[in-house]
Coordinates of C-alpha atoms and ligand atoms in Angstrom, one line a residue:
X221 CA 130.3 66.0 -27.6
X222 CA 133.7 64.4 -27.3
X223 CA 137.0 66.1 -28.2
X224 CA 139.8 64.0 -29.6
X225 CA 143.4 65.3 -29.6
X226 CA 145.0 64.1 -32.8
X227 CA 148.8 63.8 -32.7
X228 CA 149.9 62.5 -36.1
X229 CA 153.6 62.7 -35.4
X230 CA 156.3 61.8 -38.0
X231 CA 156.9 59.5 -41.0
X232 CA 153.8 57.4 -41.8
X233 CA 152.1 58.7 -38.6
X234 CA 150.2 61.5 -40.4
X235 CA 149.3 59.2 -43.3
X236 CA 147.7 56.5 -41.1
X237 CA 146.2 58.9 -38.6
X238 CA 144.4 60.7 -41.4
X239 CA 142.7 57.4 -42.3
X240 CA 141.8 56.7 -38.7
X241 CA 140.1 60.1 -38.4
X242 CA 138.3 59.5 -41.7
X243 CA 136.9 56.2 -40.3
X244 CA 136.0 57.8 -37.0
X245 CA 134.1 60.5 -38.8
X246 CA 132.2 57.9 -40.8
X247 CA 131.5 55.9 -37.6
X248 CA 130.3 59.1 -35.8
X249 CA 127.9 59.8 -38.7
X250 CA 126.4 56.3 -38.5
X251 CA 126.1 56.2 -34.7
X252 CA 125.1 59.8 -34.2
X253 CA 128.2 60.6 -32.1
X254 CA 129.5 64.2 -32.0
X255 CA 133.2 64.2 -32.3
X256 CA 135.5 67.2 -32.5
X257 CA 139.1 66.7 -33.6
X258 CA 142.0 69.0 -32.5
X259 CA 145.4 68.4 -34.1
X260 CA 148.7 69.2 -32.4
X261 CA 152.4 68.5 -33.1
X262 CA 154.4 65.9 -31.4
X263 CA 157.8 64.3 -32.1
X264 CA 160.4 65.4 -34.6
X265 CA 158.2 67.8 -36.5
X266 CA 157.3 69.5 -33.2
X267 CA 161.0 69.8 -32.3
X268 CA 161.6 71.4 -35.7
X269 CA 159.1 74.2 -35.0
X270 CA 159.1 74.5 -31.2
X271 CA 162.5 73.1 -30.1
X272 CA 160.9 70.4 -28.0
X273 CA 159.2 67.1 -29.0
X274 CA 156.2 67.8 -26.6
X275 CA 155.3 71.5 -26.8
X276 CA 153.3 73.0 -23.9
X277 CA 150.5 73.8 -26.4
X278 CA 150.2 70.1 -27.4
X279 CA 150.1 69.1 -23.7
X280 CA 147.3 71.7 -23.2
X281 CA 145.3 70.3 -26.1
X282 CA 145.6 66.8 -24.6
X283 CA 144.6 68.0 -21.2
X284 CA 141.3 69.3 -22.6
X285 CA 140.6 66.3 -24.7
X286 CA 138.5 63.2 -23.8
X287 CA 141.0 61.0 -25.6
X288 CA 144.2 61.1 -27.6
X289 CA 144.8 59.5 -31.0
X290 CA 148.5 59.2 -31.7
X291 CA 150.3 58.1 -34.9
X292 CA 154.1 57.5 -34.5
X293 CA 157.2 59.6 -34.0
X294 CA 160.9 59.4 -35.0
X295 CA 163.1 59.2 -38.0
X296 CA 166.7 59.4 -39.1
X297 CA 166.6 63.2 -39.3
X298 CA 166.4 63.4 -35.6
X299 CA 168.6 60.4 -34.5
X300 CA 171.6 62.5 -33.8
X301 CA 169.8 65.0 -31.4
X302 CA 170.6 64.9 -27.7
X303 CA 168.5 62.1 -26.1
X304 CA 166.2 64.5 -24.1
X305 CA 164.9 66.2 -27.2
X306 CA 164.6 63.1 -29.4
X307 CA 161.1 62.6 -30.9
X308 CA 160.5 59.4 -28.8
X309 CA 160.9 61.5 -25.6
X310 CA 157.7 63.3 -26.6
X311 CA 155.6 60.2 -26.3
X312 CA 157.3 59.0 -23.1
X313 CA 156.7 62.4 -21.6
X314 CA 153.0 62.2 -22.6
X315 CA 152.6 58.8 -21.0
X316 CA 154.2 60.2 -17.8
X317 CA 152.1 63.3 -17.8
X318 CA 148.9 61.3 -17.8
X319 CA 150.1 58.4 -15.7
X320 CA 149.1 55.9 -18.3
X321 CA 149.8 52.8 -16.3
X322 CA 147.8 50.2 -18.3
X323 CA 148.8 49.2 -21.8
X324 CA 146.1 47.1 -23.6
X325 CA 147.1 45.2 -26.7
X326 CA 144.6 43.0 -28.5
X327 CA 145.7 40.2 -30.7
X328 CA 142.8 39.1 -32.8
X329 CA 143.0 37.1 -36.0
X330 CA 141.0 38.3 -38.9
X331 CA 139.7 35.2 -40.6
X332 CA 140.9 36.4 -44.1
X333 CA 144.5 36.4 -42.8
X334 CA 144.5 33.0 -41.2
X335 CA 147.0 31.6 -43.8
X336 CA 149.3 34.6 -43.3
X337 CA 150.2 33.4 -39.8
X338 CA 153.4 31.4 -39.2
X339 CA 151.3 29.0 -37.0
X340 CA 149.0 26.2 -38.4
X341 CA 145.4 27.1 -39.2
X342 CA 143.9 24.8 -36.6
X343 CA 146.1 26.4 -33.8
X344 CA 145.5 30.0 -34.8
X345 CA 141.9 30.1 -36.1
X346 CA 139.6 32.1 -33.8
X347 CA 142.4 33.5 -31.6
X348 CA 141.3 36.6 -29.7
X349 CA 143.6 37.7 -26.9
X350 CA 143.9 40.9 -24.9
X351 CA 147.2 41.5 -23.2
X352 CA 147.1 44.0 -20.3
X353 CA 150.6 45.2 -19.5
X354 CA 151.6 47.3 -16.4
X355 CA 153.4 50.2 -18.0
X356 CA 154.8 52.6 -15.4
X357 CA 156.4 50.3 -12.7
X358 CA 158.7 47.3 -12.3
X359 CA 162.2 46.8 -13.6
X360 CA 162.0 49.7 -16.1
X361 CA 161.6 52.4 -13.4
X362 CA 162.6 50.7 -10.0
X363 CA 165.4 52.3 -8.0
X364 CA 168.3 51.8 -7.6
X365 CA 169.2 51.6 -11.2
X366 CA 172.4 52.1 -13.2
X367 CA 175.9 50.9 -13.9
X368 CA 178.4 51.4 -11.1
X369 CA 182.1 50.6 -10.7
X370 CA 183.0 48.9 -7.4
X371 CA 186.0 46.9 -6.1
X372 CA 185.0 43.9 -8.4
X373 CA 184.7 46.1 -11.5
X374 CA 181.5 47.3 -13.2
X375 CA 178.1 46.1 -12.2
X376 CA 174.7 46.8 -13.7
X377 CA 171.7 47.1 -11.4
X378 CA 167.9 47.2 -12.0
X379 CA 165.3 46.9 -9.3
X380 CA 162.1 44.9 -9.7
X381 CA 159.6 46.6 -7.3
X382 CA 155.8 46.7 -7.1
X383 CA 153.6 48.3 -4.5
X384 CA 150.1 47.1 -3.5
X385 CA 148.4 50.1 -5.1
X386 CA 150.2 49.6 -8.4
X387 CA 149.2 45.9 -8.5
X388 CA 145.6 46.6 -7.4
X389 CA 145.0 49.2 -10.1
X390 CA 146.3 47.1 -13.1
X391 CA 144.5 44.0 -11.8
X392 CA 141.3 46.0 -11.7
X393 CA 141.7 47.1 -15.3
X394 CA 142.3 43.5 -16.4
X395 CA 139.3 42.1 -14.5
X396 CA 137.1 44.8 -15.9
X397 CA 138.3 44.0 -19.4
X398 CA 137.7 40.2 -18.8
X399 CA 134.2 41.0 -17.6
X400 CA 133.4 42.6 -20.9
X401 CA 134.9 39.7 -22.9
X402 CA 134.9 36.0 -22.3
X403 CA 135.3 36.3 -18.5
X404 CA 138.7 34.5 -18.2
X405 CA 141.8 36.2 -16.8
X406 CA 145.3 34.7 -16.8
X407 CA 147.8 36.4 -14.5
X408 CA 151.4 35.8 -15.4
X409 CA 154.2 36.0 -12.9
X410 CA 157.3 34.2 -11.6
X411 CA 156.0 33.6 -8.1
X412 CA 158.1 30.5 -7.5
X413 CA 161.3 32.7 -7.6
X414 CA 160.5 36.5 -7.3
X415 CA 159.1 38.2 -4.2
X416 CA 157.5 40.9 -6.3
X417 CA 155.6 38.1 -8.1
X418 CA 154.5 36.5 -4.9
X419 CA 152.9 39.8 -3.9
X420 CA 151.5 40.2 -7.4
X421 CA 149.8 36.8 -7.3
X422 CA 148.4 37.4 -3.8
X423 CA 147.0 40.8 -4.7
X424 CA 145.6 39.8 -8.1
X425 CA 143.7 37.0 -6.3
X426 CA 142.4 39.4 -3.7
X427 CA 141.2 41.9 -6.4
X428 CA 139.5 38.9 -8.1
X429 CA 137.1 38.5 -5.1
X430 CA 135.2 41.5 -6.4
X431 CA 134.8 39.9 -9.8
X432 CA 133.2 36.5 -9.1
X433 CA 132.0 36.1 -12.7
X434 CA 135.6 36.1 -14.0
X435 CA 137.6 32.8 -14.0
X436 CA 141.2 33.6 -12.8
X437 CA 144.2 31.4 -13.3
X438 CA 147.9 32.0 -12.8
X439 CA 150.8 30.9 -15.0
X440 CA 154.6 31.2 -14.6
X441 CA 155.9 33.4 -17.3
X442 CA 158.1 30.7 -19.0
X443 CA 155.0 28.4 -19.2
X444 CA 152.9 31.3 -20.5
X445 CA 155.3 31.9 -23.4
X446 CA 155.0 28.2 -24.3
X447 CA 151.2 28.0 -24.0
X448 CA 150.8 31.1 -26.1
X449 CA 152.1 29.4 -29.2
X450 CA 150.9 25.9 -28.2
X451 CA 147.3 26.7 -27.6
X452 CA 146.6 30.4 -28.0
X453 CA 142.9 29.9 -28.1
X454 CA 143.0 28.9 -24.4
X455 CA 143.6 32.7 -23.5
X456 CA 141.2 35.5 -23.2
X457 CA 142.7 38.4 -21.1
X458 CA 146.4 38.1 -19.9
X459 CA 147.7 40.5 -17.3
X460 CA 151.4 40.9 -16.4
X461 CA 153.9 43.3 -14.9
X462 CA 155.9 45.6 -17.2
X463 CA 158.8 43.4 -18.4
X464 CA 156.8 40.1 -18.7
X465 CA 154.0 42.1 -20.4
X466 CA 156.5 43.7 -22.9
X467 CA 157.6 40.2 -24.1
X468 CA 154.2 38.5 -24.0
X469 CA 152.4 41.3 -25.8
X470 CA 154.9 41.1 -28.7
X471 CA 154.6 37.3 -28.8
X472 CA 150.8 37.4 -28.7
X473 CA 150.6 40.2 -31.4
X474 CA 152.9 38.3 -33.8
X475 CA 150.6 35.2 -33.6
X476 CA 148.1 37.2 -35.7
X477 CA 149.9 39.1 -38.3
X478 CA 151.7 42.2 -39.5
X479 CA 152.8 45.1 -37.4
X480 CA 150.6 47.2 -39.6
X481 CA 147.4 45.6 -38.1
X482 CA 148.0 46.0 -34.4
X483 CA 146.4 48.8 -32.2
X484 CA 147.0 49.6 -28.6
X485 CA 145.5 51.6 -25.8
X486 CA 147.3 53.2 -22.8
X487 CA 145.0 54.0 -19.9
X488 CA 145.4 55.9 -16.7
X489 CA 143.0 57.7 -14.4
X490 CA 142.0 60.3 -16.9
X491 CA 142.5 60.7 -20.6
X492 CA 143.5 57.5 -22.6
X493 CA 146.0 57.4 -25.4
X494 CA 145.5 55.2 -28.5
X495 CA 148.2 54.3 -31.0
X496 CA 149.3 51.7 -33.5
X497 CA 152.1 49.5 -32.1
X498 CA 154.3 50.2 -35.1
X499 CA 156.8 53.1 -35.4
X500 CA 157.1 55.9 -38.0
X501 CA 158.4 53.5 -40.8
X502 CA 160.6 56.2 -42.5
X503 CA 161.4 53.6 -45.2
X504 CA 157.9 53.7 -46.6
X505 CA 156.8 57.2 -45.5
X506 CA 155.1 59.4 -48.2
X507 CA 154.5 56.5 -50.6
X508 CA 150.9 55.8 -49.8
X509 CA 151.8 52.2 -49.0
X510 CA 151.5 52.1 -45.2
X511 CA 148.8 49.9 -43.7
X512 CA 146.4 52.2 -41.9
X513 CA 144.5 49.3 -40.2
X514 CA 146.5 49.5 -36.9
X515 CA 145.7 53.2 -36.6
X516 CA 142.0 52.6 -37.6
X517 CA 141.7 49.9 -35.0
X518 CA 143.3 52.2 -32.4
X519 CA 140.4 54.6 -33.2
X520 CA 138.0 51.7 -32.5
X521 CA 139.7 51.1 -29.1
X522 CA 139.3 54.8 -28.4
X523 CA 135.6 54.6 -29.0
X524 CA 135.3 51.5 -26.8
X525 CA 137.5 52.5 -23.8
X526 CA 137.3 56.3 -23.6
X527 CA 133.9 57.1 -25.2
X528 CA 132.2 53.8 -24.0
X529 CA 130.8 53.4 -27.5
X530 CA 131.3 49.7 -27.8
X531 CA 128.8 49.2 -30.6
X532 CA 130.5 51.8 -32.8
X533 CA 133.9 50.2 -32.0
X534 CA 132.6 46.8 -33.1
X535 CA 131.3 48.3 -36.3
X536 CA 134.8 49.4 -37.2
X537 CA 136.3 46.0 -36.5
X538 CA 133.5 44.4 -38.6
X539 CA 134.2 46.8 -41.4
X540 CA 137.9 46.0 -41.4
X541 CA 137.1 42.3 -41.5
X542 CA 134.7 42.7 -44.4
X543 CA 137.2 44.7 -46.5
X544 CA 139.9 42.0 -45.9
X545 CA 137.3 39.3 -46.7
X546 CA 136.8 41.0 -50.1
X547 CA 140.5 40.6 -50.8
X548 CA 141.8 44.1 -50.4
X549 CA 145.3 44.3 -49.0
X550 CA 148.0 46.9 -48.4
X551 CA 151.5 45.7 -49.6
X552 CA 152.6 44.5 -46.2
X553 CA 149.8 41.8 -46.0
X554 CA 149.5 40.9 -49.7
X555 CA 148.9 37.3 -50.6
X556 CA 148.4 35.7 -54.0
X557 CA 145.1 36.5 -55.6
X558 CA 144.4 39.7 -53.5
X559 CA 144.0 43.2 -54.7
X560 CA 146.7 45.7 -53.6
X561 CA 145.5 49.1 -52.5
X562 CA 147.3 52.1 -51.0
X563 CA 146.8 53.8 -47.6
X564 CA 144.1 56.3 -48.7
X565 CA 142.1 53.7 -50.6
X566 CA 142.2 51.2 -47.7
X567 CA 140.9 54.0 -45.5
X568 CA 138.2 54.9 -48.0
X569 CA 137.1 51.2 -48.3
X570 CA 136.8 50.8 -44.5
X571 CA 135.0 54.1 -44.1
X572 CA 132.5 53.0 -46.8
X573 CA 132.1 49.6 -45.1
X574 CA 131.3 51.4 -41.8
X575 CA 128.7 53.6 -43.5
X576 CA 127.1 50.6 -45.3
X577 CA 126.9 48.5 -42.1
X578 CA 127.2 44.7 -41.9
X579 CA 125.0 44.2 -44.9
X580 CA 127.8 45.4 -47.2
Ligands
NAD845 P1 158.8 50.6 -37.5 O1 157.6 50.0 -36.8 O2 158.6 52.0 -37.8 O3 159.1 49.8 -38.8 C1 159.5 48.4 -38.8 C2 159.2 47.8 -40.2 O4 157.8 47.6 -40.3 C3 159.6 48.7 -41.4 O5 160.0 47.9 -42.4 C4 158.3 49.4 -41.8 O6 158.2 49.7 -43.1 C5 157.2 48.3 -41.4 N1 156.0 49.0 -41.0 C6 155.7 49.6 -39.8 N2 154.5 50.1 -39.8 C7 153.9 49.7 -41.0 C8 152.6 49.9 -41.5 N3 151.7 50.6 -40.9 N4 152.4 49.4 -42.8 C9 153.3 48.7 -43.4 N5 154.6 48.5 -43.0 C10 154.9 49.0 -41.7 O7 160.1 50.4 -36.6 P2 161.6 50.9 -36.8 O8 161.9 50.9 -38.2 O9 162.3 50.2 -35.7 O10 161.5 52.5 -36.3 C11 161.4 53.6 -37.2 C12 161.3 54.8 -36.3 O11 160.1 54.7 -35.6 C13 162.4 55.0 -35.3 O12 162.7 56.4 -35.3 C14 161.8 54.6 -34.0 O13 162.4 55.2 -32.9 C15 160.4 55.0 -34.2 N6 159.4 54.3 -33.4 C16 158.4 55.0 -32.9 C17 157.4 54.4 -32.1 C18 156.3 55.2 -31.6 O14 156.1 56.3 -32.1 N7 155.5 54.7 -30.7 C19 157.4 53.0 -31.9 C20 158.5 52.3 -32.5 C21 159.5 52.9 -33.2

């Protein structure tokens, strides 16, 4: 049996997470998986009842779980709180508590949504990219950091630093992902200018010796940004340090569609955390209009990466694709001639499609 900690959070978080759990239950039924779900508060709602966005009890639930399914946190109600108790601190503290150093963001185009992309059909058709971003090092955390005042006035300092173990572990995650996919890894750096990138390139190449079946190439980050929009089909898995990965993962994600479609996984040495890339969308919360597909696909990633149930994960992706093929859309991805459905109905349709299998 696998235990999943469910942290719905704020805004549309509970609405989309409920649909993800619904689809996971349907998938468990079809593939004979035993899943137990344990819900706990995180974010603004947790602050309201416990005075902190990450209560100890929530942390304890997560520690005992095999994986964490998270919705989204935040909202205008909590925007004036002191920074250290804001809802967003809850998710940052969770990432830190589990040392979630690898952020995986797939960008896969559903055939039914090809014409919704801003890129031409022939460029975008068939795109299926996984960006692996280093999440706990680099410029965002390197010391020294801060704004100081010296004789020449103010100066802002950030430090781009990477150690061998940090590079080795993220490279290994990326090679393993490539091994399970189309066996092509592109490492992105700025090794012509940055010392940290020079080390990054050397160590990624070394780690690659243990993965002879994976083709490795290196791109400078400026060129990678251009190639992602010029020929996105040339990419399979992309690995990059924190800052470059932040930018590249947004660029790759937006090739393929709405923010409501995009899942993510954050992995460390223990429990993994799965969440849609969108926020709590307070503007549409409580209206049954949010797109639950990003949350549902986050559930699929949970099955694939934490529970090693790849076939069950693929069944969810296929169910989403078939429901879109039939013309069902939430308002954010509506196109002429499609049928608009709400959050619950979209979840029901995908759960039904999972139960029915690929013949539906
Ligand atoms: P957002 O992602 O919540 O919303 C941006 C826009 O996308 C909005 O117009 C929203 O309606 C739309 N949108 C988002 N998800 C959607 C979905 N599933 N279906 C349909 N439309 C969707 O970003 P924001 O407005 O910048 O932030 C709102 C709140 O969320 C803030 O408090 C922010 O701090 C928080 N936030 C949380 C996370 C997280 O929990 N990981 C991430 C980003 C933002």
